[in-house]
mmCIF file of C-alpha atoms and ligand atoms in Angstrom:
data_model
loop_
_atom_site.group_PDB
_atom_site.id
_atom_site.type_symbol
_atom_site.label_atom_id
_atom_site.label_comp_id
_atom_site.label_asym_id
_atom_site.label_seq_id
_atom_site.Cartn_x
_atom_site.Cartn_y
_atom_site.Cartn_z
ATOM 1 C CA MET Q 815 0.000 0.000 0.000
ATOM 2 C CA GLU Q 816 1.385 3.380 -0.901
ATOM 3 C CA VAL Q 817 0.773 5.877 1.883
ATOM 4 C CA ASN Q 818 -0.330 9.432 1.293
ATOM 5 C CA PHE Q 819 0.759 10.881 4.609
ATOM 6 C CA GLN Q 820 -1.302 14.073 4.339
ATOM 7 C CA ILE Q 821 -4.476 12.059 3.919
ATOM 8 C CA TYR Q 822 -3.321 9.705 6.670
ATOM 9 C CA HIS Q 823 -2.847 12.499 9.191
ATOM 10 C CA TYR Q 824 -6.212 13.986 8.291
ATOM 11 C CA TRP Q 825 -7.868 10.573 8.715
ATOM 12 C CA ARG Q 826 -6.083 9.999 12.026
ATOM 13 C CA SER Q 827 -7.317 13.237 13.526
ATOM 14 C CA GLU Q 828 -10.842 12.541 12.219
ATOM 15 C CA CYS Q 829 -10.777 9.097 13.882
ATOM 16 C CA ALA Q 830 -9.450 10.563 17.120
ATOM 17 C CA MET Q 831 -12.268 13.142 17.160
ATOM 18 C CA ARG Q 832 -14.836 10.406 16.711
ATOM 19 C CA GLY Q 833 -13.143 8.271 19.369
ATOM 20 C CA GLU Q 834 -12.670 5.426 16.850
ATOM 21 C CA LYS Q 835 -9.865 2.889 16.745
ATOM 22 C CA MET Q 836 -7.148 3.831 14.277
ATOM 23 C CA LYS Q 837 -5.571 1.291 12.007
ATOM 24 C CA ALA Q 838 -1.806 1.397 11.613
ATOM 25 C CA TRP Q 839 -0.555 2.508 8.194
ATOM 26 C CA VAL Q 840 1.694 0.007 6.478
ATOM 27 C CA ALA Q 841 4.601 0.850 4.165
ATOM 28 C CA LYS Q 842 6.174 -1.950 2.139
ATOM 29 C CA MET Q 843 9.849 -1.774 1.248
ATOM 30 C CA THR Q 844 13.006 -3.851 0.933
ATOM 31 C CA GLU Q 845 16.440 -3.442 2.477
ATOM 32 C CA GLU Q 846 17.773 -2.692 -0.997
ATOM 33 C CA GLN Q 847 15.062 -0.144 -1.731
ATOM 34 C CA LEU Q 848 14.137 1.781 1.395
ATOM 35 C CA ASP Q 849 11.014 3.951 1.376
ATOM 36 C CA GLN Q 850 12.764 7.020 2.776
ATOM 37 C CA GLU Q 851 9.578 9.048 3.158
ATOM 38 C CA ALA Q 852 7.834 6.330 5.198
ATOM 39 C CA ILE Q 853 10.952 5.888 7.348
ATOM 40 C CA ARG Q 854 11.130 9.644 7.957
ATOM 41 C CA LYS Q 855 7.446 9.695 8.976
ATOM 42 C CA ALA Q 856 7.826 6.645 11.222
ATOM 43 C CA GLY Q 857 10.866 8.350 12.798
ATOM 44 C CA GLU Q 858 8.736 11.436 13.497
ATOM 45 C CA ILE Q 859 6.052 9.251 15.055
ATOM 46 C CA LEU Q 860 8.633 7.699 17.397
ATOM 47 C CA LYS Q 861 10.080 11.107 18.289
ATOM 48 C CA SER Q 862 6.638 12.358 19.214
ATOM 49 C CA GLY Q 863 5.873 9.413 21.516
ATOM 50 C CA GLY Q 864 4.105 7.026 19.104
ATOM 51 C CA LEU Q 865 4.744 3.375 18.269
ATOM 52 C CA ALA Q 866 6.111 1.879 15.037
ATOM 53 C CA ALA Q 867 6.699 -1.786 14.189
ATOM 54 C CA PHE Q 868 9.689 -2.642 12.008
ATOM 55 C CA PRO Q 869 11.532 -5.671 10.666
ATOM 56 C CA THR Q 870 14.854 -6.776 12.103
ATOM 57 C CA GLU Q 871 16.934 -9.770 11.000
ATOM 58 C CA THR Q 872 15.552 -11.771 13.982
ATOM 59 C CA VAL Q 873 11.808 -10.944 14.338
ATOM 60 C CA TYR Q 874 9.634 -7.821 13.947
ATOM 61 C CA GLY Q 875 10.055 -5.269 16.753
ATOM 62 C CA LEU Q 876 7.540 -2.870 18.296
ATOM 63 C CA GLY Q 877 9.466 0.367 18.718
ATOM 64 C CA GLY Q 878 9.090 3.447 20.901
ATOM 65 C CA ASN Q 879 11.571 6.179 21.858
ATOM 66 C CA ALA Q 880 13.837 4.485 24.433
ATOM 67 C CA PHE Q 881 14.243 7.709 26.445
ATOM 68 C CA ASP Q 882 10.518 8.368 26.681
ATOM 69 C CA ALA Q 883 9.027 6.635 29.755
ATOM 70 C CA GLU Q 884 5.497 7.097 28.419
ATOM 71 C CA ALA Q 885 6.367 5.498 25.092
ATOM 72 C CA SER Q 886 7.689 2.439 26.958
ATOM 73 C CA GLN Q 887 4.467 2.259 28.956
ATOM 74 C CA LYS Q 888 2.532 2.380 25.669
ATOM 75 C CA ILE Q 889 4.569 -0.590 24.408
ATOM 76 C CA TYR Q 890 3.678 -2.650 27.471
ATOM 77 C CA ALA Q 891 0.015 -1.700 27.094
ATOM 78 C CA ALA Q 892 -0.144 -2.476 23.345
ATOM 79 C CA LYS Q 893 1.401 -5.931 23.850
ATOM 80 C CA GLY Q 894 -0.338 -6.705 27.144
ATOM 81 C CA ARG Q 895 3.186 -7.300 28.466
ATOM 82 C CA PRO Q 896 3.964 -7.271 32.196
ATOM 83 C CA SER Q 897 5.818 -4.017 32.916
ATOM 84 C CA ASP Q 898 8.593 -5.836 34.795
ATOM 85 C CA ASN Q 899 9.711 -7.502 31.553
ATOM 86 C CA PRO Q 900 12.299 -5.040 30.174
ATOM 87 C CA LEU Q 901 12.637 -3.877 26.575
ATOM 88 C CA ILE Q 902 15.725 -4.061 24.369
ATOM 89 C CA VAL Q 903 17.251 -0.692 23.401
ATOM 90 C CA HIS Q 904 18.156 -0.732 19.702
ATOM 91 C CA ILE Q 905 20.977 1.439 18.387
ATOM 92 C CA ALA Q 906 22.366 1.947 14.893
ATOM 93 C CA ARG Q 907 25.806 3.474 15.593
ATOM 94 C CA MET Q 908 28.500 1.692 17.592
ATOM 95 C CA GLU Q 909 29.373 4.848 19.555
ATOM 96 C CA ASP Q 910 25.794 5.151 20.836
ATOM 97 C CA LEU Q 911 26.444 2.210 23.142
ATOM 98 C CA GLU Q 912 28.218 4.631 25.488
ATOM 99 C CA VAL Q 913 25.067 6.742 25.822
ATOM 100 C CA VAL Q 914 22.970 3.930 27.271
ATOM 101 C CA ALA Q 915 25.565 1.718 29.037
ATOM 102 C CA ARG Q 916 28.449 2.332 31.430
ATOM 103 C CA ASN Q 917 31.315 0.359 32.978
ATOM 104 C CA ILE Q 918 31.316 -1.681 29.785
ATOM 105 C CA PRO Q 919 33.764 -4.600 30.215
ATOM 106 C CA ASP Q 920 36.423 -5.133 27.540
ATOM 107 C CA ASN Q 921 35.032 -8.525 26.543
ATOM 108 C CA ALA Q 922 31.635 -6.929 25.849
ATOM 109 C CA ARG Q 923 33.344 -4.462 23.532
ATOM 110 C CA THR Q 924 35.190 -7.318 21.821
ATOM 111 C CA LEU Q 925 31.913 -9.190 21.297
ATOM 112 C CA ALA Q 926 30.169 -6.091 19.983
ATOM 113 C CA LYS Q 927 32.996 -5.546 17.472
ATOM 114 C CA ALA Q 928 32.772 -9.158 16.304
ATOM 115 C CA CYS Q 929 28.977 -9.547 16.156
ATOM 116 C CA TRP Q 930 27.348 -6.126 15.693
ATOM 117 C CA PRO Q 931 25.416 -5.296 13.698
ATOM 118 C CA GLY Q 932 23.717 -8.630 14.232
ATOM 119 C CA PRO Q 933 21.449 -10.897 16.319
ATOM 120 C CA LEU Q 934 23.183 -10.208 19.654
ATOM 121 C CA THR Q 935 21.751 -8.420 22.712
ATOM 122 C CA MET Q 936 24.092 -7.506 25.573
ATOM 123 C CA ILE Q 937 23.016 -6.817 29.170
ATOM 124 C CA LEU Q 938 25.101 -4.015 30.697
ATOM 125 C CA GLU Q 939 24.902 -1.474 33.518
ATOM 126 C CA LYS Q 940 22.544 1.325 32.427
ATOM 127 C CA THR Q 941 23.233 5.065 32.362
ATOM 128 C CA GLU Q 942 20.890 7.756 33.707
ATOM 129 C CA ALA Q 943 19.732 8.425 30.136
ATOM 130 C CA VAL Q 944 17.610 5.253 30.122
ATOM 131 C CA PRO Q 945 14.405 5.508 32.179
ATOM 132 C CA LYS Q 946 13.465 2.645 34.502
ATOM 133 C CA GLU Q 947 10.222 2.181 32.546
ATOM 134 C CA THR Q 948 12.318 0.984 29.600
ATOM 135 C CA THR Q 949 14.343 -1.459 31.725
ATOM 136 C CA GLY Q 950 11.421 -2.864 33.713
ATOM 137 C CA GLY Q 951 12.754 -1.231 36.871
ATOM 138 C CA LEU Q 952 16.261 -2.748 36.544
ATOM 139 C CA ASN Q 953 19.634 -0.950 36.773
ATOM 140 C CA THR Q 954 20.816 -2.895 33.757
ATOM 141 C CA VAL Q 955 19.953 -2.356 30.114
ATOM 142 C CA ALA Q 956 19.655 -4.710 27.139
ATOM 143 C CA VAL Q 957 21.300 -3.243 24.014
ATOM 144 C CA ARG Q 958 21.279 -4.454 20.410
ATOM 145 C CA PHE Q 959 22.562 -3.099 17.084
ATOM 146 C CA PRO Q 960 20.487 -4.888 14.403
ATOM 147 C CA SER Q 961 21.850 -5.533 10.912
ATOM 148 C CA ASN Q 962 18.548 -5.068 9.060
ATOM 149 C CA ARG Q 963 18.870 -1.858 7.035
ATOM 150 C CA ILE Q 964 15.212 -0.858 7.444
ATOM 151 C CA ALA Q 965 15.653 -1.141 11.234
ATOM 152 C CA GLN Q 966 18.882 0.867 11.136
ATOM 153 C CA ALA Q 967 17.340 3.626 9.022
ATOM 154 C CA LEU Q 968 14.311 3.874 11.336
ATOM 155 C CA ILE Q 969 16.445 3.985 14.489
ATOM 156 C CA LEU Q 970 18.500 6.848 13.045
ATOM 157 C CA ALA Q 971 15.359 8.683 11.876
ATOM 158 C CA ALA Q 972 13.984 8.366 15.425
ATOM 159 C CA GLY Q 973 17.060 9.957 17.003
ATOM 160 C CA GLY Q 974 19.186 6.851 17.561
ATOM 161 C CA PHE Q 975 17.585 4.949 20.472
ATOM 162 C CA VAL Q 976 14.545 2.736 19.979
ATOM 163 C CA ALA Q 977 13.178 0.489 22.744
ATOM 164 C CA ALA Q 978 11.607 -2.552 21.150
ATOM 165 C CA PRO Q 979 10.380 -5.941 22.262
ATOM 166 C CA SER Q 980 8.980 -8.354 19.677
ATOM 167 C CA ALA Q 981 5.876 -6.934 17.956
ATOM 168 C CA ASN Q 982 3.417 -9.625 19.071
ATOM 169 C CA THR Q 983 0.663 -9.723 21.648
ATOM 170 C CA SER Q 984 2.259 -11.065 24.821
ATOM 171 C CA GLY Q 985 2.056 -14.876 24.875
ATOM 172 C CA ARG Q 986 1.767 -15.320 21.084
ATOM 173 C CA PRO Q 987 4.672 -16.415 18.883
ATOM 174 C CA SER Q 988 6.976 -13.569 17.820
ATOM 175 C CA PRO Q 989 6.076 -12.112 14.414
ATOM 176 C CA THR Q 990 8.199 -13.042 11.423
ATOM 177 C CA THR Q 991 6.081 -11.189 8.837
ATOM 178 C CA ALA Q 992 4.258 -7.836 8.805
ATOM 179 C CA GLU Q 993 0.975 -9.764 8.496
ATOM 180 C CA HIS Q 994 1.619 -11.313 11.920
ATOM 181 C CA VAL Q 995 2.103 -7.804 13.348
ATOM 182 C CA ILE Q 996 -1.130 -6.570 11.737
ATOM 183 C CA GLU Q 997 -2.951 -9.601 13.175
ATOM 184 C CA ASP Q 998 -1.816 -8.797 16.735
ATOM 185 C CA LEU Q 999 -1.314 -5.021 16.860
ATOM 186 C CA GLY Q 1000 -2.829 -3.492 13.718
ATOM 187 C CA ASP Q 1001 -5.416 -1.604 15.770
ATOM 188 C CA SER Q 1002 -3.207 -0.424 18.585
ATOM 189 C CA ILE Q 1003 -0.059 1.075 17.039
ATOM 190 C CA ASP Q 1004 0.639 3.901 14.599
ATOM 191 C CA CYS Q 1005 2.512 2.290 11.735
ATOM 192 C CA ILE Q 1006 4.248 -0.804 10.418
ATOM 193 C CA LEU Q 1007 7.262 -0.915 8.134
ATOM 194 C CA ASP Q 1008 6.795 -4.070 6.072
ATOM 195 C CA GLY Q 1009 10.108 -5.536 4.967
ATOM 196 C CA GLY Q 1010 8.732 -8.982 4.106
ATOM 197 C CA MET Q 1011 9.662 -12.159 5.922
ATOM 198 C CA VAL Q 1012 12.572 -11.853 8.363
ATOM 199 C CA GLU Q 1013 15.882 -13.583 7.772
ATOM 200 C CA ILE Q 1014 16.457 -15.561 11.013
ATOM 201 C CA GLY Q 1015 13.041 -15.983 12.642
ATOM 202 C CA LEU Q 1016 14.168 -16.467 16.281
ATOM 203 C CA GLU Q 1017 14.888 -13.686 18.765
ATOM 204 C CA SER Q 1018 18.447 -12.467 19.411
ATOM 205 C CA THR Q 1019 20.957 -14.262 21.633
ATOM 206 C CA ILE Q 1020 21.083 -12.427 24.987
ATOM 207 C CA VAL Q 1021 24.435 -12.323 26.801
ATOM 208 C CA ASP Q 1022 24.727 -10.863 30.306
ATOM 209 C CA PHE Q 1023 27.956 -9.017 31.181
ATOM 210 C CA THR Q 1024 26.924 -7.728 34.599
ATOM 211 C CA GLU Q 1025 27.998 -10.716 36.728
ATOM 212 C CA GLY Q 1026 31.574 -11.696 35.861
ATOM 213 C CA THR Q 1027 31.799 -14.512 33.330
ATOM 214 C CA PRO Q 1028 29.486 -13.750 30.382
ATOM 215 C CA MET Q 1029 26.246 -15.694 30.634
ATOM 216 C CA ILE Q 1030 23.758 -16.674 27.918
ATOM 217 C CA LEU Q 1031 20.294 -15.652 29.098
ATOM 218 C CA ARG Q 1032 18.560 -16.625 25.853
ATOM 219 C CA PRO Q 1033 19.990 -18.847 23.094
ATOM 220 C CA GLY Q 1034 19.763 -17.576 19.526
ATOM 221 C CA SER Q 1035 21.288 -18.080 16.102
ATOM 222 C CA LEU Q 1036 24.578 -16.767 17.476
ATOM 223 C CA ASN Q 1037 25.338 -19.964 19.378
ATOM 224 C CA ARG Q 1038 27.434 -20.900 22.393
ATOM 225 C CA GLU Q 1039 30.296 -22.318 20.301
ATOM 226 C CA ARG Q 1040 30.670 -19.040 18.382
ATOM 227 C CA LEU Q 1041 30.484 -17.006 21.611
ATOM 228 C CA GLU Q 1042 33.206 -19.175 23.142
ATOM 229 C CA GLU Q 1043 35.437 -18.659 20.115
ATOM 230 C CA ILE Q 1044 35.272 -14.930 20.749
ATOM 231 C CA LEU Q 1045 35.021 -14.735 24.555
ATOM 232 C CA GLY Q 1046 36.588 -17.914 25.929
ATOM 233 C CA THR Q 1047 34.498 -19.280 28.812
ATOM 234 C CA VAL Q 1048 30.771 -18.598 28.603
ATOM 235 C CA ARG Q 1049 28.090 -19.823 31.029
ATOM 236 C CA THR Q 1050 24.465 -20.643 30.293
ATOM 237 C CA ASP Q 1051 21.856 -19.341 32.734
ATOM 238 C CA PRO Q 1052 20.970 -22.412 34.865
ATOM 239 C CA GLY Q 1053 17.393 -21.132 35.000
ATOM 240 C CA LEU Q 1054 17.112 -21.747 31.246
ATOM 241 C CA LEU Q 1055 17.733 -25.468 31.501
ATOM 242 C CA ALA Q 1056 15.579 -25.991 34.591
ATOM 243 C CA GLN Q 1057 11.958 -26.805 33.778
ATOM 244 C CA GLU Q 1058 9.772 -26.063 36.783
ATOM 245 C CA THR Q 1059 12.169 -25.437 39.616
ATOM 246 C CA HIS Q 1060 13.097 -22.686 41.979
ATOM 247 C CA THR Q 1061 15.965 -21.709 39.612
ATOM 248 C CA ARG Q 1062 14.381 -18.797 37.800
ATOM 249 C CA PRO Q 1063 15.824 -17.557 34.502
ATOM 250 C CA LYS Q 1064 17.522 -14.172 34.880
ATOM 251 C CA ALA Q 1065 15.910 -12.616 31.793
ATOM 252 C CA PRO Q 1066 12.398 -11.830 33.013
ATOM 253 C CA GLY Q 1067 10.993 -12.659 29.578
ATOM 254 C CA MET Q 1068 12.245 -16.235 29.803
ATOM 255 C CA ARG Q 1069 10.184 -16.802 32.948
ATOM 256 C CA TYR Q 1070 6.831 -16.247 31.343
ATOM 257 C CA LYS Q 1071 4.914 -18.873 29.432
ATOM 258 C CA HIS Q 1072 5.734 -17.896 25.894
ATOM 259 C CA TYR Q 1073 5.187 -18.797 22.278
ATOM 260 C CA ALA Q 1074 2.244 -20.975 23.220
ATOM 261 C CA PRO Q 1075 -0.059 -22.170 20.431
ATOM 262 C CA ASN Q 1076 -3.726 -22.640 21.359
ATOM 263 C CA ALA Q 1077 -3.478 -26.396 20.795
ATOM 264 C CA ASP Q 1078 -1.760 -28.833 23.093
ATOM 265 C CA LEU Q 1079 1.753 -29.393 21.666
ATOM 266 C CA THR Q 1080 3.926 -32.468 22.307
ATOM 267 C CA ILE Q 1081 7.456 -33.004 20.966
ATOM 268 C CA VAL Q 1082 8.546 -36.504 19.979
ATOM 269 C CA GLU Q 1083 12.301 -37.131 20.138
ATOM 270 C CA GLY Q 1084 14.498 -39.994 18.974
ATOM 271 C CA ALA Q 1085 15.746 -41.680 15.802
ATOM 272 C CA GLU Q 1086 13.955 -40.424 12.668
ATOM 273 C CA GLN Q 1087 12.008 -43.560 11.754
ATOM 274 C CA ALA Q 1088 10.952 -44.256 15.350
ATOM 275 C CA VAL Q 1089 9.718 -40.687 15.699
ATOM 276 C CA VAL Q 1090 7.710 -40.894 12.483
ATOM 277 C CA GLU Q 1091 6.073 -44.146 13.583
ATOM 278 C CA LYS Q 1092 5.259 -42.799 17.053
ATOM 279 C CA ILE Q 1093 3.702 -39.606 15.692
ATOM 280 C CA ARG Q 1094 1.700 -41.600 13.122
ATOM 281 C CA ALA Q 1095 0.345 -43.849 15.883
ATOM 282 C CA LEU Q 1096 -0.454 -40.978 18.265
ATOM 283 C CA ALA Q 1097 -2.159 -39.027 15.485
ATOM 284 C CA ALA Q 1098 -4.237 -42.018 14.370
ATOM 285 C CA LYS Q 1099 -5.459 -42.549 17.932
ATOM 286 C CA GLN Q 1100 -6.486 -38.913 18.353
ATOM 287 C CA LEU Q 1101 -8.114 -38.756 14.906
ATOM 288 C CA ALA Q 1102 -10.142 -41.841 15.778
ATOM 289 C CA CYS Q 1103 -11.476 -39.945 18.800
ATOM 290 C CA GLY Q 1104 -12.534 -37.086 16.539
ATOM 291 C CA ALA Q 1105 -9.748 -34.641 17.455
ATOM 292 C CA LYS Q 1106 -8.254 -32.262 14.884
ATOM 293 C CA VAL Q 1107 -4.561 -33.161 14.770
ATOM 294 C CA GLY Q 1108 -1.628 -31.066 13.543
ATOM 295 C CA ILE Q 1109 1.803 -32.500 12.726
ATOM 296 C CA ILE Q 1110 5.053 -30.530 12.407
ATOM 297 C CA CYS Q 1111 7.568 -32.405 10.260
ATOM 298 C CA THR Q 1112 10.334 -31.670 7.758
ATOM 299 C CA ASP Q 1113 10.562 -31.903 3.964
ATOM 300 C CA GLU Q 1114 12.403 -35.187 4.442
ATOM 301 C CA THR Q 1115 9.525 -36.839 6.360
ATOM 302 C CA ARG Q 1116 6.500 -35.044 4.862
ATOM 303 C CA GLN Q 1117 5.421 -38.039 2.760
ATOM 304 C CA GLU Q 1118 5.434 -40.337 5.787
ATOM 305 C CA TYR Q 1119 2.309 -38.803 7.318
ATOM 306 C CA PRO Q 1120 -0.842 -39.869 5.461
ATOM 307 C CA GLN Q 1121 -3.370 -38.074 7.671
ATOM 308 C CA GLY Q 1122 -3.782 -34.988 9.850
ATOM 309 C CA ASP Q 1123 -3.010 -31.305 9.247
ATOM 310 C CA VAL Q 1124 0.626 -31.913 8.242
ATOM 311 C CA LYS Q 1125 2.994 -28.951 7.895
ATOM 312 C CA SER Q 1126 6.630 -29.108 6.902
ATOM 313 C CA ILE Q 1127 8.734 -26.592 8.796
ATOM 314 C CA GLY Q 1128 11.603 -26.745 6.281
ATOM 315 C CA ALA Q 1129 14.444 -29.034 5.340
ATOM 316 C CA ARG Q 1130 16.434 -30.787 8.045
ATOM 317 C CA SER Q 1131 19.425 -30.292 5.780
ATOM 318 C CA ASP Q 1132 18.826 -26.503 5.942
ATOM 319 C CA GLU Q 1133 18.398 -25.663 9.621
ATOM 320 C CA ALA Q 1134 18.025 -21.934 8.952
ATOM 321 C CA SER Q 1135 14.765 -22.704 7.139
ATOM 322 C CA ILE Q 1136 13.478 -24.526 10.250
ATOM 323 C CA ALA Q 1137 14.210 -21.510 12.464
ATOM 324 C CA ARG Q 1138 12.579 -19.105 9.983
ATOM 325 C CA HIS Q 1139 9.329 -21.057 9.760
ATOM 326 C CA LEU Q 1140 8.809 -22.104 13.386
ATOM 327 C CA TYR Q 1141 6.729 -19.161 14.626
ATOM 328 C CA GLY Q 1142 4.749 -18.839 11.382
ATOM 329 C CA ILE Q 1143 3.748 -22.501 11.599
ATOM 330 C CA LEU Q 1144 2.638 -22.185 15.230
ATOM 331 C CA ARG Q 1145 0.460 -19.249 14.168
ATOM 332 C CA GLU Q 1146 -0.957 -21.226 11.228
ATOM 333 C CA PHE Q 1147 -2.046 -23.985 13.574
ATOM 334 C CA ASP Q 1148 -3.877 -21.397 15.714
ATOM 335 C CA GLY Q 1149 -5.691 -20.331 12.536
ATOM 336 C CA ASP Q 1150 -6.526 -23.961 11.664
ATOM 337 C CA HIS Q 1151 -8.030 -24.505 15.137
ATOM 338 C CA VAL Q 1152 -6.370 -27.877 15.692
ATOM 339 C CA ASP Q 1153 -6.794 -29.509 19.115
ATOM 340 C CA ILE Q 1154 -3.474 -31.235 19.405
ATOM 341 C CA ILE Q 1155 -0.084 -30.914 17.677
ATOM 342 C CA TYR Q 1156 2.753 -33.437 17.486
ATOM 343 C CA SER Q 1157 6.135 -32.150 16.451
ATOM 344 C CA GLU Q 1158 9.362 -33.839 15.502
ATOM 345 C CA ALA Q 1159 12.374 -32.529 17.472
ATOM 346 C CA PHE Q 1160 14.900 -30.302 15.660
ATOM 347 C CA ASP Q 1161 18.216 -30.786 17.410
ATOM 348 C CA THR Q 1162 20.155 -29.388 14.475
ATOM 349 C CA PRO Q 1163 23.907 -28.681 14.790
ATOM 350 C CA LYS Q 1164 24.099 -24.855 14.864
ATOM 351 C CA MET Q 1165 20.677 -23.509 15.741
ATOM 352 C CA GLY Q 1166 19.241 -26.576 17.478
ATOM 353 C CA GLN Q 1167 19.748 -25.115 20.949
ATOM 354 C CA ALA Q 1168 17.718 -22.025 20.113
ATOM 355 C CA ILE Q 1169 15.064 -23.843 18.081
ATOM 356 C CA MET Q 1170 14.487 -26.465 20.787
ATOM 357 C CA ASN Q 1171 14.447 -23.802 23.527
ATOM 358 C CA ARG Q 1172 11.499 -22.079 21.777
ATOM 359 C CA LEU Q 1173 9.734 -25.297 20.792
ATOM 360 C CA LEU Q 1174 9.975 -26.746 24.313
ATOM 361 C CA LYS Q 1175 8.565 -23.532 25.769
ATOM 362 C CA ALA Q 1176 5.713 -23.647 23.259
ATOM 363 C CA ALA Q 1177 5.065 -27.241 24.347
ATOM 364 C CA GLY Q 1178 5.211 -26.402 28.051
ATOM 365 C CA HIS Q 1179 8.100 -28.949 28.048
ATOM 366 C CA LYS Q 1180 5.844 -31.859 27.031
ATOM 367 C CA ARG Q 1181 8.093 -34.375 25.287
ATOM 368 C CA ILE Q 1182 8.084 -38.073 24.504
ATOM 369 C CA GLU Q 1183 11.312 -39.992 23.905
ATOM 370 C CA VAL Q 1184 11.186 -43.019 21.629
HETATM 371 P P1 AMP M 750 11.792 -9.410 23.372
HETATM 372 O O1 AMP M 750 12.457 -8.336 22.603
HETATM 373 O O2 AMP M 750 10.311 -9.415 23.257
HETATM 374 O O3 AMP M 750 12.414 -10.714 23.067
HETATM 375 O O4 AMP M 750 12.103 -9.125 24.905
HETATM 376 C C1 AMP M 750 13.369 -8.773 25.380
HETATM 377 C C2 AMP M 750 13.975 -9.869 26.193
HETATM 378 O O5 AMP M 750 15.156 -9.344 26.811
HETATM 379 C C3 AMP M 750 13.082 -10.355 27.317
HETATM 380 O O6 AMP M 750 13.247 -11.743 27.493
HETATM 381 C C4 AMP M 750 13.625 -9.587 28.510
HETATM 382 O O7 AMP M 750 13.324 -10.212 29.725
HETATM 383 C C5 AMP M 750 15.122 -9.553 28.201
HETATM 384 N N1 AMP M 750 15.791 -8.407 28.874
HETATM 385 C C6 AMP M 750 15.677 -7.111 28.526
HETATM 386 N N2 AMP M 750 16.383 -6.326 29.375
HETATM 387 C C7 AMP M 750 16.971 -7.151 30.273
HETATM 388 C C8 AMP M 750 17.806 -6.947 31.401
HETATM 389 N N3 AMP M 750 18.188 -5.732 31.766
HETATM 390 N N4 AMP M 750 18.205 -8.034 32.112
HETATM 391 C C9 AMP M 750 17.820 -9.281 31.729
HETATM 392 N N5 AMP M 750 17.014 -9.530 30.665
HETATM 393 C C10 AMP M 750 16.586 -8.492 29.949
HETATM 394 MG MG1 MG M 751 9.082 -11.183 22.801
#
């Protein structure tokens, strides 16, 4: 949709006068061909306290001015997100890190040099510039420099500092397309920059630098092995591996039930053929009882499932495709109103940790080993 901004502003004020809900305007573009006018307008919206959704290489973000406490509160309200779950501050110039973080350890700087711009979020001590509303009341701040060029252009147009969680309603899978954002937030935010489907499809890797040895608070496409190559020893938050124990994950967002599809999801793990047979048997039993059954498989096993709502997540030989399609598929199953979903496990070499972390959370840790 091409946006005539004069008409848009007129329509917005008309709607506001009538007390009606306003739909977000949507501007389509690509990283190669930015819509500069839409980016400028979205930047103005952010500067004046409004909300804009934008693509990043990981998932779509819901942005507000990071230094504006009210804008952060609007983000929490739009998502229905608990206000103690902090936002990530997005920057688009390396030197801007100093504005939001202080006492930055050398190894954090080394990691930033190696991985930014990219799917890495670092937890550091915050400066006075960042209001507590943005950090969920914490003295630390999450900072990321995304590589997506639409995101970078918007951040700069907004003054350089954009607080943004994922642009989904709290509890739904993160959005990997602009359509997902429209579905969840189309009525409650000002605009959406539509850059098509994202590249990675899972949220950034979060690394905490505020407690000595760097610690992974959330796995992502930037995996532990790569972090260790750059940093040496790296820990993983014990709260991440614990299922229902007193060990709580440090990142508040990892404590909440997340990414949950409406249907009951169970993961079946083991050797490929045994998994296929188990899922086929479980599905047949449920179908016989009249349940609507969804199956998440791969291109390699697609033909093995004769019945049910069968969706291939991608090729096992191309793990990036599995990561990219995971959230979209969970949303599709919500749309199909299935009662129960069985999924193969995706313990792939590079991204398996991150993929399985999200899938297990979506399944409430329900798994069957065969
Ligand atoms: P989202 O962008 O929706 O993935 O949300 C940001 C994630 O970063 C959530 O899981 C937050 O809990 C986490 N996070 C943000 N700031 C901090 C912080 N200062 N300390 C620990 N985790 C944080
Ligand atoms: Mg999120």
